[in-house]
PDB file of C-alpha atoms and ligand atoms in Angstrom:
ATOM      1  CA  MET A   1      14.954 -27.078 -19.905  1.00 52.00           C
ATOM      2  CA  THR A   2      15.850 -23.466 -20.293  1.00 68.00           C
ATOM      3  CA  ASP A   3      19.300 -22.264 -21.126  1.00 82.00           C
ATOM      4  CA  PHE A   4      19.756 -18.582 -22.093  1.00 84.00           C
ATOM      5  CA  GLY A   5      22.931 -19.160 -24.016  1.00 78.00           C
ATOM      6  CA  GLY A   6      24.331 -21.553 -21.417  1.00 78.00           C
ATOM      7  CA  ALA A   7      23.693 -19.229 -18.482  1.00 83.00           C
ATOM      8  CA  ILE A   8      21.334 -21.475 -16.520  1.00 86.00           C
ATOM      9  CA  ARG A   9      22.877 -23.375 -13.623  1.00 86.00           C
ATOM     10  CA  LEU A  10      21.249 -25.697 -11.123  1.00 85.00           C
ATOM     11  CA  SER A  11      22.094 -24.106  -7.824  1.00 87.00           C
ATOM     12  CA  ASP A  12      20.319 -23.048  -4.646  1.00 89.00           C
ATOM     13  CA  GLU A  13      22.633 -20.050  -4.627  1.00 93.00           C
ATOM     14  CA  TYR A  14      20.751 -18.470  -7.513  1.00 96.00           C
ATOM     15  CA  ARG A  15      20.389 -14.677  -7.767  1.00 97.00           C
ATOM     16  CA  ILE A  16      17.873 -14.826 -10.623  1.00 97.00           C
ATOM     17  CA  ALA A  17      15.109 -17.430 -10.722  1.00 97.00           C
ATOM     18  CA  VAL A  18      13.099 -18.315 -13.812  1.00 97.00           C
ATOM     19  CA  LEU A  19       9.578 -19.597 -13.103  1.00 97.00           C
ATOM     20  CA  GLY A  20       6.916 -20.625 -15.606  1.00 98.00           C
ATOM     21  CA  VAL A  21       3.202 -20.059 -15.146  1.00 98.00           C
ATOM     22  CA  PRO A  22       1.424 -21.969 -17.945  1.00 98.00           C
ATOM     23  CA  TYR A  23      -1.977 -20.402 -17.323  1.00 97.00           C
ATOM     24  CA  ASP A  24      -4.297 -18.683 -19.805  1.00 97.00           C
ATOM     25  CA  ALA A  25      -7.814 -19.148 -18.390  1.00 95.00           C
ATOM     26  CA  LYS A  26      -8.223 -15.385 -17.931  1.00 94.00           C
ATOM     27  CA  SER A  27      -7.576 -14.509 -21.564  1.00 92.00           C
ATOM     28  CA  SER A  28     -10.592 -12.666 -22.982  1.00 85.00           C
ATOM     29  CA  TYR A  29      -9.999 -13.648 -26.616  1.00 89.00           C
ATOM     30  CA  LEU A  30      -7.730 -16.570 -27.582  1.00 90.00           C
ATOM     31  CA  ARG A  31      -6.140 -19.304 -25.525  1.00 93.00           C
ATOM     32  CA  GLY A  32      -2.522 -20.326 -26.129  1.00 96.00           C
ATOM     33  CA  ALA A  33      -0.499 -18.206 -23.698  1.00 97.00           C
ATOM     34  CA  ALA A  34      -0.284 -21.254 -21.410  1.00 97.00           C
ATOM     35  CA  LEU A  35       2.233 -22.619 -23.926  1.00 98.00           C
ATOM     36  CA  GLY A  36       4.420 -19.534 -23.459  1.00 98.00           C
ATOM     37  CA  PRO A  37       6.882 -20.880 -20.851  1.00 97.00           C
ATOM     38  CA  LYS A  38       7.651 -23.956 -22.953  1.00 97.00           C
ATOM     39  CA  ALA A  39       8.201 -21.864 -26.105  1.00 97.00           C
ATOM     40  CA  ILE A  40      10.501 -19.390 -24.330  1.00 96.00           C
ATOM     41  CA  ARG A  41      12.538 -22.221 -22.814  1.00 95.00           C
ATOM     42  CA  GLU A  42      12.892 -23.886 -26.217  1.00 94.00           C
ATOM     43  CA  ALA A  43      13.891 -20.644 -27.927  1.00 95.00           C
ATOM     44  CA  SER A  44      16.477 -19.986 -25.201  1.00 94.00           C
ATOM     45  CA  THR A  45      18.087 -23.377 -25.613  1.00 89.00           C
ATOM     46  CA  GLY A  46      20.707 -24.569 -28.028  1.00 79.00           C
ATOM     47  CA  LEU A  47      23.394 -22.759 -29.912  1.00 78.00           C
ATOM     48  CA  SER A  48      21.334 -19.939 -31.367  1.00 81.00           C
ATOM     49  CA  THR A  49      22.512 -17.372 -28.778  1.00 85.00           C
ATOM     50  CA  ASN A  50      25.307 -16.961 -26.266  1.00 89.00           C
ATOM     51  CA  GLU A  51      25.413 -16.001 -22.591  1.00 91.00           C
ATOM     52  CA  PHE A  52      26.533 -12.400 -23.170  1.00 94.00           C
ATOM     53  CA  THR A  53      24.232  -9.413 -23.201  1.00 96.00           C
ATOM     54  CA  GLU A  54      24.689  -6.214 -25.177  1.00 98.00           C
ATOM     55  CA  LYS A  55      26.158  -4.461 -22.126  1.00 98.00           C
ATOM     56  CA  ASN A  56      28.695  -7.274 -21.901  1.00 97.00           C
ATOM     57  CA  VAL A  57      27.190  -8.940 -18.831  1.00 97.00           C
ATOM     58  CA  ASN A  58      28.017 -12.645 -18.824  1.00 96.00           C
ATOM     59  CA  LEU A  59      24.843 -14.266 -17.526  1.00 95.00           C
ATOM     60  CA  GLU A  60      26.689 -17.510 -16.840  1.00 93.00           C
ATOM     61  CA  LEU A  61      29.538 -16.081 -14.756  1.00 94.00           C
ATOM     62  CA  ASP A  62      28.388 -12.667 -13.472  1.00 96.00           C
ATOM     63  CA  THR A  63      25.323 -14.064 -11.702  1.00 95.00           C
ATOM     64  CA  VAL A  64      23.629 -17.366 -10.955  1.00 95.00           C
ATOM     65  CA  MET A  65      20.489 -17.975 -12.979  1.00 96.00           C
ATOM     66  CA  SER A  66      18.354 -21.002 -12.190  1.00 95.00           C
ATOM     67  CA  ASP A  67      15.153 -22.377 -13.644  1.00 95.00           C
ATOM     68  CA  LEU A  68      12.738 -23.451 -10.904  1.00 95.00           C
ATOM     69  CA  GLY A  69      10.295 -25.009 -13.360  1.00 95.00           C
ATOM     70  CA  ASP A  70       6.572 -24.381 -13.630  1.00 97.00           C
ATOM     71  CA  VAL A  71       4.090 -23.362 -10.968  1.00 97.00           C
ATOM     72  CA  GLN A  72       1.182 -25.803 -10.533  1.00 95.00           C
ATOM     73  CA  VAL A  73      -1.798 -24.144 -12.170  1.00 95.00           C
ATOM     74  CA  GLU A  74      -4.635 -26.503 -11.328  1.00 93.00           C
ATOM     75  CA  GLY A  75      -7.901 -25.179  -9.981  1.00 94.00           C
ATOM     76  CA  ASP A  76      -9.589 -21.797 -10.039  1.00 95.00           C
ATOM     77  CA  TYR A  77      -7.927 -18.394 -10.164  1.00 96.00           C
ATOM     78  CA  GLU A  78      -7.741 -18.121  -6.359  1.00 96.00           C
ATOM     79  CA  ARG A  79      -5.797 -21.380  -6.166  1.00 97.00           C
ATOM     80  CA  VAL A  80      -3.507 -20.468  -9.025  1.00 97.00           C
ATOM     81  CA  SER A  81      -2.912 -17.061  -7.470  1.00 98.00           C
ATOM     82  CA  ALA A  82      -1.961 -18.682  -4.140  1.00 98.00           C
ATOM     83  CA  ALA A  83       0.349 -21.161  -5.910  1.00 98.00           C
ATOM     84  CA  ILE A  84       2.144 -18.349  -7.762  1.00 98.00           C
ATOM     85  CA  GLN A  85       2.674 -16.408  -4.550  1.00 98.00           C
ATOM     86  CA  SER A  86       4.004 -19.373  -2.603  1.00 98.00           C
ATOM     87  CA  ALA A  87       6.361 -20.314  -5.456  1.00 98.00           C
ATOM     88  CA  LEU A  88       7.797 -16.793  -5.364  1.00 98.00           C
ATOM     89  CA  GLU A  89       8.190 -16.635  -1.587  1.00 98.00           C
ATOM     90  CA  PRO A  90      11.538 -18.503  -1.281  1.00 97.00           C
ATOM     91  CA  VAL A  91      12.943 -16.586  -4.265  1.00 98.00           C
ATOM     92  CA  LEU A  92      12.115 -13.219  -2.721  1.00 98.00           C
ATOM     93  CA  ALA A  93      13.143 -14.344   0.771  1.00 98.00           C
ATOM     94  CA  LYS A  94      16.710 -14.800  -0.439  1.00 96.00           C
ATOM     95  CA  GLY A  95      16.697 -11.452  -2.159  1.00 96.00           C
ATOM     96  CA  ALA A  96      16.879 -13.045  -5.599  1.00 98.00           C
ATOM     97  CA  ALA A  97      15.114 -11.610  -8.633  1.00 98.00           C
ATOM     98  CA  PRO A  98      12.192 -13.517 -10.176  1.00 98.00           C
ATOM     99  CA  ILE A  99      11.741 -13.773 -13.936  1.00 98.00           C
ATOM    100  CA  VAL A 100       8.250 -15.135 -14.501  1.00 98.00           C
ATOM    101  CA  LEU A 101       7.219 -16.612 -17.848  1.00 98.00           C
ATOM    102  CA  GLY A 102       3.465 -16.342 -18.481  1.00 97.00           C
ATOM    103  CA  GLY A 103       0.783 -17.181 -19.124  1.00 96.00           C
ATOM    104  CA  ASP A 104      -1.776 -14.487 -19.785  1.00 98.00           C
ATOM    105  CA  HIS A 105      -1.469 -11.118 -18.066  1.00 98.00           C
ATOM    106  CA  SER A 106      -3.683 -12.156 -15.121  1.00 98.00           C
ATOM    107  CA  VAL A 107      -0.640 -13.898 -13.617  1.00 98.00           C
ATOM    108  CA  THR A 108       0.956 -10.508 -12.936  1.00 98.00           C
ATOM    109  CA  TYR A 109      -1.447  -9.596 -10.120  1.00 98.00           C
ATOM    110  CA  PRO A 110      -0.338 -12.447  -7.805  1.00 98.00           C
ATOM    111  CA  VAL A 111       3.272 -11.960  -8.904  1.00 98.00           C
ATOM    112  CA  VAL A 112       3.152  -8.289  -7.898  1.00 98.00           C
ATOM    113  CA  LYS A 113       1.354  -9.157  -4.657  1.00 98.00           C
ATOM    114  CA  ALA A 114       4.286 -11.384  -3.693  1.00 98.00           C
ATOM    115  CA  VAL A 115       6.904  -8.874  -4.849  1.00 98.00           C
ATOM    116  CA  ALA A 116       5.179  -6.015  -2.982  1.00 98.00           C
ATOM    117  CA  ARG A 117       5.367  -7.996   0.257  1.00 98.00           C
ATOM    118  CA  LYS A 118       9.149  -8.009  -0.141  1.00 98.00           C
ATOM    119  CA  TYR A 119       9.526  -4.416  -1.389  1.00 97.00           C
ATOM    120  CA  ALA A 120       7.129  -2.197   0.552  1.00 88.00           C
ATOM    121  CA  ALA A 121       7.814   0.630  -1.896  1.00 96.00           C
ATOM    122  CA  LEU A 122       7.671  -0.690  -5.431  1.00 98.00           C
ATOM    123  CA  ASP A 123       7.453   0.912  -8.859  1.00 98.00           C
ATOM    124  CA  ILE A 124       6.206  -0.865 -11.976  1.00 98.00           C
ATOM    125  CA  LEU A 125       7.106  -0.361 -15.615  1.00 98.00           C
ATOM    126  CA  HIS A 126       4.456  -1.988 -17.783  1.00 98.00           C
ATOM    127  CA  PHE A 127       4.957  -2.537 -21.521  1.00 99.00           C
ATOM    128  CA  ASP A 128       1.698  -3.284 -23.331  1.00 98.00           C
ATOM    129  CA  ALA A 129      -0.544  -2.280 -26.222  1.00 98.00           C
ATOM    130  CA  HIS A 130      -3.346  -2.198 -23.640  1.00 98.00           C
ATOM    131  CA  PRO A 131      -3.572  -0.456 -20.254  1.00 98.00           C
ATOM    132  CA  ASP A 132      -5.278  -3.528 -18.645  1.00 98.00           C
ATOM    133  CA  LEU A 133      -7.104  -1.094 -16.364  1.00 98.00           C
ATOM    134  CA  TYR A 134     -10.722  -2.281 -16.675  1.00 98.00           C
ATOM    135  CA  ASP A 135     -12.689  -2.590 -13.434  1.00 97.00           C
ATOM    136  CA  GLU A 136     -14.042  -5.812 -14.934  1.00 94.00           C
ATOM    137  CA  LEU A 137     -14.283  -7.366 -18.389  1.00 95.00           C
ATOM    138  CA  TYR A 138     -17.276  -9.528 -19.338  1.00 94.00           C
ATOM    139  CA  GLY A 139     -18.108  -9.686 -15.635  1.00 94.00           C
ATOM    140  CA  ASP A 140     -14.663 -10.915 -14.581  1.00 95.00           C
ATOM    141  CA  PRO A 141     -12.534  -8.699 -12.294  1.00 96.00           C
ATOM    142  CA  HIS A 142      -9.572 -11.040 -12.779  1.00 96.00           C
ATOM    143  CA  SER A 143      -9.564 -10.942 -16.583  1.00 96.00           C
ATOM    144  CA  HIS A 144      -6.138 -10.292 -18.102  1.00 97.00           C
ATOM    145  CA  ALA A 145      -7.555  -6.869 -19.046  1.00 97.00           C
ATOM    146  CA  CYS A 146      -8.045  -5.901 -15.361  1.00 97.00           C
ATOM    147  CA  THR A 147      -4.663  -6.704 -13.832  1.00 98.00           C
ATOM    148  CA  PHE A 148      -3.430  -3.163 -13.262  1.00 98.00           C
ATOM    149  CA  ALA A 149      -6.762  -1.963 -11.858  1.00 98.00           C
ATOM    150  CA  ARG A 150      -6.419  -4.669  -9.181  1.00 98.00           C
ATOM    151  CA  ILE A 151      -2.782  -3.776  -8.525  1.00 98.00           C
ATOM    152  CA  MET A 152      -3.457  -0.050  -8.216  1.00 98.00           C
ATOM    153  CA  GLU A 153      -6.613  -0.259  -6.101  1.00 97.00           C
ATOM    154  CA  GLU A 154      -4.667  -2.399  -3.640  1.00 97.00           C
ATOM    155  CA  GLY A 155      -1.887   0.184  -3.535  1.00 97.00           C
ATOM    156  CA  LEU A 156       0.772  -2.339  -4.563  1.00 98.00           C
ATOM    157  CA  ALA A 157       2.717   0.118  -6.741  1.00 97.00           C
ATOM    158  CA  GLY A 158       3.975   3.572  -5.876  1.00 95.00           C
ATOM    159  CA  THR A 159       4.440   4.551  -9.490  1.00 98.00           C
ATOM    160  CA  LEU A 160       3.008   2.760 -12.516  1.00 98.00           C
ATOM    161  CA  VAL A 161       4.297   3.774 -15.950  1.00 98.00           C
ATOM    162  CA  GLN A 162       2.779   2.147 -19.045  1.00 98.00           C
ATOM    163  CA  VAL A 163       4.681   2.207 -22.335  1.00 98.00           C
ATOM    164  CA  GLY A 164       3.482   1.237 -25.810  1.00 98.00           C
ATOM    165  CA  ILE A 165      -0.224   1.851 -25.216  1.00 98.00           C
ATOM    166  CA  ARG A 166      -2.336   2.138 -28.373  1.00 98.00           C
ATOM    167  CA  ALA A 167      -5.714   0.703 -27.422  1.00 98.00           C
ATOM    168  CA  ALA A 168      -6.859   2.786 -24.447  1.00 98.00           C
ATOM    169  CA  SER A 169     -10.626   3.077 -24.094  1.00 97.00           C
ATOM    170  CA  PRO A 170     -12.425   5.825 -22.119  1.00 98.00           C
ATOM    171  CA  PRO A 171     -13.055   3.680 -18.991  1.00 97.00           C
ATOM    172  CA  GLN A 172      -9.370   2.726 -18.935  1.00 98.00           C
ATOM    173  CA  ARG A 173      -8.306   6.358 -19.374  1.00 98.00           C
ATOM    174  CA  ALA A 174     -10.599   7.271 -16.473  1.00 98.00           C
ATOM    175  CA  ASN A 175      -8.952   4.623 -14.285  1.00 98.00           C
ATOM    176  CA  ALA A 176      -5.492   5.778 -15.351  1.00 98.00           C
ATOM    177  CA  ARG A 177      -6.395   9.265 -14.084  1.00 98.00           C
ATOM    178  CA  LYS A 178      -7.997   7.876 -10.918  1.00 98.00           C
ATOM    179  CA  PHE A 179      -4.925   5.789 -10.028  1.00 98.00           C
ATOM    180  CA  GLY A 180      -2.343   8.310 -11.234  1.00 98.00           C
ATOM    181  CA  VAL A 181      -0.973   5.971 -13.911  1.00 98.00           C
ATOM    182  CA  ARG A 182       1.456   7.568 -16.365  1.00 98.00           C
ATOM    183  CA  LEU A 183       0.475   6.484 -19.866  1.00 98.00           C
ATOM    184  CA  ILE A 184       3.224   6.805 -22.453  1.00 98.00           C
ATOM    185  CA  GLU A 185       1.194   6.066 -25.537  1.00 98.00           C
ATOM    186  CA  MET A 186       2.708   4.891 -28.820  1.00 98.00           C
ATOM    187  CA  LYS A 187       1.761   8.152 -30.503  1.00 98.00           C
ATOM    188  CA  ASP A 188       3.687  10.142 -27.892  1.00 98.00           C
ATOM    189  CA  ILE A 189       6.858   8.082 -27.264  1.00 97.00           C
ATOM    190  CA  PRO A 190       9.844  10.376 -27.741  1.00 96.00           C
ATOM    191  CA  ASP A 191      13.086   9.178 -29.290  1.00 94.00           C
ATOM    192  CA  GLY A 192      15.640   8.223 -26.663  1.00 96.00           C
ATOM    193  CA  LEU A 193      13.039   7.769 -23.926  1.00 98.00           C
ATOM    194  CA  GLU A 194      14.743   7.679 -20.524  1.00 98.00           C
ATOM    195  CA  LEU A 195      12.775   6.597 -17.493  1.00 98.00           C
ATOM    196  CA  ALA A 196      13.857   7.069 -13.881  1.00 98.00           C
ATOM    197  CA  PHE A 197      12.287   5.352 -10.879  1.00 98.00           C
ATOM    198  CA  ARG A 198      12.930   6.034  -7.218  1.00 97.00           C
ATOM    199  CA  ASN A 199      11.837   2.660  -5.803  1.00 98.00           C
ATOM    200  CA  PRO A 200      12.857  -0.897  -6.726  1.00 98.00           C
ATOM    201  CA  LEU A 201      11.406  -1.547 -10.178  1.00 98.00           C
ATOM    202  CA  PHE A 202       9.406  -4.511 -11.397  1.00 98.00           C
ATOM    203  CA  ILE A 203       8.938  -4.781 -15.173  1.00 99.00           C
ATOM    204  CA  SER A 204       5.829  -6.427 -16.583  1.00 98.00           C
ATOM    205  CA  PHE A 205       6.224  -7.122 -20.287  1.00 99.00           C
ATOM    206  CA  ASP A 206       3.169  -7.993 -22.378  1.00 98.00           C
ATOM    207  CA  MET A 207       4.516  -9.247 -25.710  1.00 98.00           C
ATOM    208  CA  ASP A 208       1.793  -7.353 -27.583  1.00 98.00           C
ATOM    209  CA  ALA A 209       3.587  -4.112 -26.698  1.00 98.00           C
ATOM    210  CA  LEU A 210       5.731  -5.049 -29.680  1.00 98.00           C
ATOM    211  CA  ASP A 211       4.393  -4.476 -33.173  1.00 98.00           C
ATOM    212  CA  PRO A 212       2.872  -7.670 -34.648  1.00 98.00           C
ATOM    213  CA  ALA A 213       5.628  -7.457 -37.287  1.00 98.00           C
ATOM    214  CA  PHE A 214       8.172  -8.129 -34.536  1.00 98.00           C
ATOM    215  CA  ALA A 215       5.948 -10.309 -32.358  1.00 98.00           C
ATOM    216  CA  PRO A 216       3.208 -12.096 -34.300  1.00 98.00           C
ATOM    217  CA  GLY A 217       2.856 -14.699 -31.557  1.00 98.00           C
ATOM    218  CA  VAL A 218       0.342 -12.881 -29.389  1.00 98.00           C
ATOM    219  CA  SER A 219      -3.421 -13.210 -29.095  1.00 97.00           C
ATOM    220  CA  HIS A 220      -4.225  -9.552 -29.777  1.00 96.00           C
ATOM    221  CA  HIS A 221      -2.604  -8.205 -32.958  1.00 97.00           C
ATOM    222  CA  GLU A 222      -2.618  -4.464 -32.304  1.00 98.00           C
ATOM    223  CA  ALA A 223      -0.674  -2.865 -35.164  1.00 98.00           C
ATOM    224  CA  GLY A 224       1.509   0.207 -34.801  1.00 98.00           C
ATOM    225  CA  GLY A 225       3.594  -0.967 -31.867  1.00 98.00           C
ATOM    226  CA  LEU A 226       7.170  -0.917 -30.637  1.00 98.00           C
ATOM    227  CA  SER A 227      10.112  -2.492 -32.387  1.00 98.00           C
ATOM    228  CA  THR A 228      12.181  -4.963 -30.394  1.00 98.00           C
ATOM    229  CA  ARG A 229      15.135  -2.594 -30.806  1.00 98.00           C
ATOM    230  CA  ARG A 230      13.248   0.312 -29.269  1.00 98.00           C
ATOM    231  CA  VAL A 231      12.265  -1.806 -26.273  1.00 98.00           C
ATOM    232  CA  VAL A 232      15.837  -2.934 -25.684  1.00 98.00           C
ATOM    233  CA  ASP A 233      16.984   0.700 -25.853  1.00 98.00           C
ATOM    234  CA  ILE A 234      14.372   1.782 -23.280  1.00 98.00           C
ATOM    235  CA  ILE A 235      15.491  -1.026 -20.953  1.00 98.00           C
ATOM    236  CA  HIS A 236      19.164  -0.103 -21.424  1.00 98.00           C
ATOM    237  CA  ARG A 237      18.470   3.538 -20.542  1.00 98.00           C
ATOM    238  CA  LEU A 238      16.509   2.838 -17.359  1.00 98.00           C
ATOM    239  CA  ARG A 239      17.629   4.664 -14.279  1.00 98.00           C
ATOM    240  CA  ALA A 240      16.258   2.252 -11.705  1.00 97.00           C
ATOM    241  CA  ARG A 241      17.122  -0.777  -9.628  1.00 97.00           C
ATOM    242  CA  VAL A 242      15.379  -3.579 -11.535  1.00 98.00           C
ATOM    243  CA  ILE A 243      14.344  -6.380  -9.156  1.00 98.00           C
ATOM    244  CA  GLY A 244      12.110  -8.588 -11.281  1.00 98.00           C
ATOM    245  CA  LEU A 245      10.391  -9.194 -14.595  1.00 98.00           C
ATOM    246  CA  ASP A 246       7.485 -11.020 -16.056  1.00 98.00           C
ATOM    247  CA  VAL A 247       7.006 -11.759 -19.755  1.00 98.00           C
ATOM    248  CA  VAL A 248       3.407 -12.585 -20.592  1.00 98.00           C
ATOM    249  CA  GLU A 249       0.949 -13.153 -23.438  1.00 98.00           C
ATOM    250  CA  LEU A 250       3.295 -15.026 -25.768  1.00 98.00           C
ATOM    251  CA  ASN A 251       0.962 -17.233 -27.808  1.00 98.00           C
ATOM    252  CA  PRO A 252       3.110 -19.855 -29.592  1.00 98.00           C
ATOM    253  CA  THR A 253       0.153 -21.094 -31.677  1.00 98.00           C
ATOM    254  CA  ARG A 254       0.570 -17.865 -33.700  1.00 98.00           C
ATOM    255  CA  ASP A 255       4.361 -17.936 -33.764  1.00 97.00           C
ATOM    256  CA  PRO A 256       5.313 -20.576 -36.341  1.00 93.00           C
ATOM    257  CA  LEU A 257       8.930 -19.396 -36.779  1.00 95.00           C
ATOM    258  CA  GLY A 258       9.493 -18.706 -33.100  1.00 96.00           C
ATOM    259  CA  ILE A 259      10.257 -15.031 -33.759  1.00 97.00           C
ATOM    260  CA  THR A 260       8.157 -13.853 -30.823  1.00 98.00           C
ATOM    261  CA  ALA A 261       9.733 -16.391 -28.478  1.00 98.00           C
ATOM    262  CA  ALA A 262      13.177 -15.216 -29.624  1.00 97.00           C
ATOM    263  CA  ALA A 263      12.152 -11.615 -28.891  1.00 98.00           C
ATOM    264  CA  ALA A 264      11.048 -12.726 -25.416  1.00 98.00           C
ATOM    265  CA  VAL A 265      14.454 -14.345 -24.855  1.00 97.00           C
ATOM    266  CA  LYS A 266      16.182 -11.134 -25.932  1.00 97.00           C
ATOM    267  CA  ILE A 267      14.088  -9.017 -23.554  1.00 98.00           C
ATOM    268  CA  ILE A 268      14.742 -11.463 -20.711  1.00 98.00           C
ATOM    269  CA  LYS A 269      18.508 -11.448 -21.311  1.00 97.00           C
ATOM    270  CA  GLU A 270      18.811  -7.670 -21.513  1.00 98.00           C
ATOM    271  CA  THR A 271      16.608  -7.199 -18.422  1.00 98.00           C
ATOM    272  CA  ALA A 272      18.580  -9.840 -16.527  1.00 98.00           C
ATOM    273  CA  ALA A 273      21.697  -7.787 -17.305  1.00 98.00           C
ATOM    274  CA  GLU A 274      20.056  -4.699 -15.755  1.00 98.00           C
ATOM    275  CA  ILE A 275      19.268  -6.801 -12.661  1.00 98.00           C
ATOM    276  CA  VAL A 276      22.919  -7.881 -12.432  1.00 98.00           C
ATOM    277  CA  LEU A 277      24.247  -4.349 -12.958  1.00 98.00           C
ATOM    278  CA  GLY A 278      21.798  -2.933 -10.376  1.00 96.00           C
ATOM    279  CA  GLU A 279      22.858  -5.524  -7.825  1.00 95.00           C
ATOM    280  CA  ARG A 280      26.508  -4.729  -8.501  1.00 95.00           C
ATOM    281  CA  GLU A 281      25.875  -1.011  -8.021  1.00 93.00           C
ATOM    282  CA  ALA A 282      23.964  -1.585  -4.776  1.00 91.00           C
ATOM    283  CA  ALA A 283      26.809  -3.779  -3.472  1.00 91.00           C
ATOM    284  CA  ALA A 284      29.376  -1.100  -4.356  1.00 93.00           C
ATOM    285  CA  ARG A 285      27.385   1.517  -2.427  1.00 90.00           C
ATOM    286  CA  SER A 286      27.007  -0.514   0.766  1.00 85.00           C
TER     287      SER A 286
HETATM  288 MN1   MN B   1      -1.582  -7.031 -20.983  1.00 83.60          MN
HETATM  289 MN1   MN B   2      -1.816  -6.470 -24.252  1.00 83.60          MN
END
């Protein structure tokens, strides 16, 4: 059971839907991300946090957030990919915003496929230590390190901006140029970064974008990353209509105190607030 400070309600009238995808078969290094949804739900539950966000959105009363449970992840990647897309269909059909709990980063490709069917023009903001732009890794085109190559070659995103990158290799840089990806590398992130997007914005959040000091519970410890505070500030300053989020690569086997899961909960809450505020603004305009 997930909670988010008491915000979760069981209702078909939801505007935000939480969905777990406990799948980590496409991780190139360590397994464990399949336990991510359970860890995030546990960290979100209880009296450790309330339903308010920093921008004073009340996630219990200003929206309807539901938890639709986990997607069935039996079978090969094709089957899992189909299951993810069909689980998202009813959510998107009602114009609600999905918040997907991974799983390794390979789950993002089917998630974006489903979202792009709803929003023909879609922009993506991708937080990660890694560009995940390999054509293939160890012979696998669906490795978690290839997700954004698949997304871009299929033309699913108008604009892709990657933030927090600090492990780009030459083949990934070449693909970033080929696909017109904007890399905002760790070494170049300005203070007070403000990002504007023209199209509806999907955010894909790989927990290893954060420094291992703030998020030890990831498979790839890539030092020199973002603080949780800096991430929250970037999300708060977005000029975009946020329509969905996934949070991937949380590996609870390396997160004994639950610090990484708590960071995931924080990112989910603050992003959910942006979804609510964007919806409110769109309603005021129409
Ligand atoms: Mn990733
Ligand atoms: Mn990563």
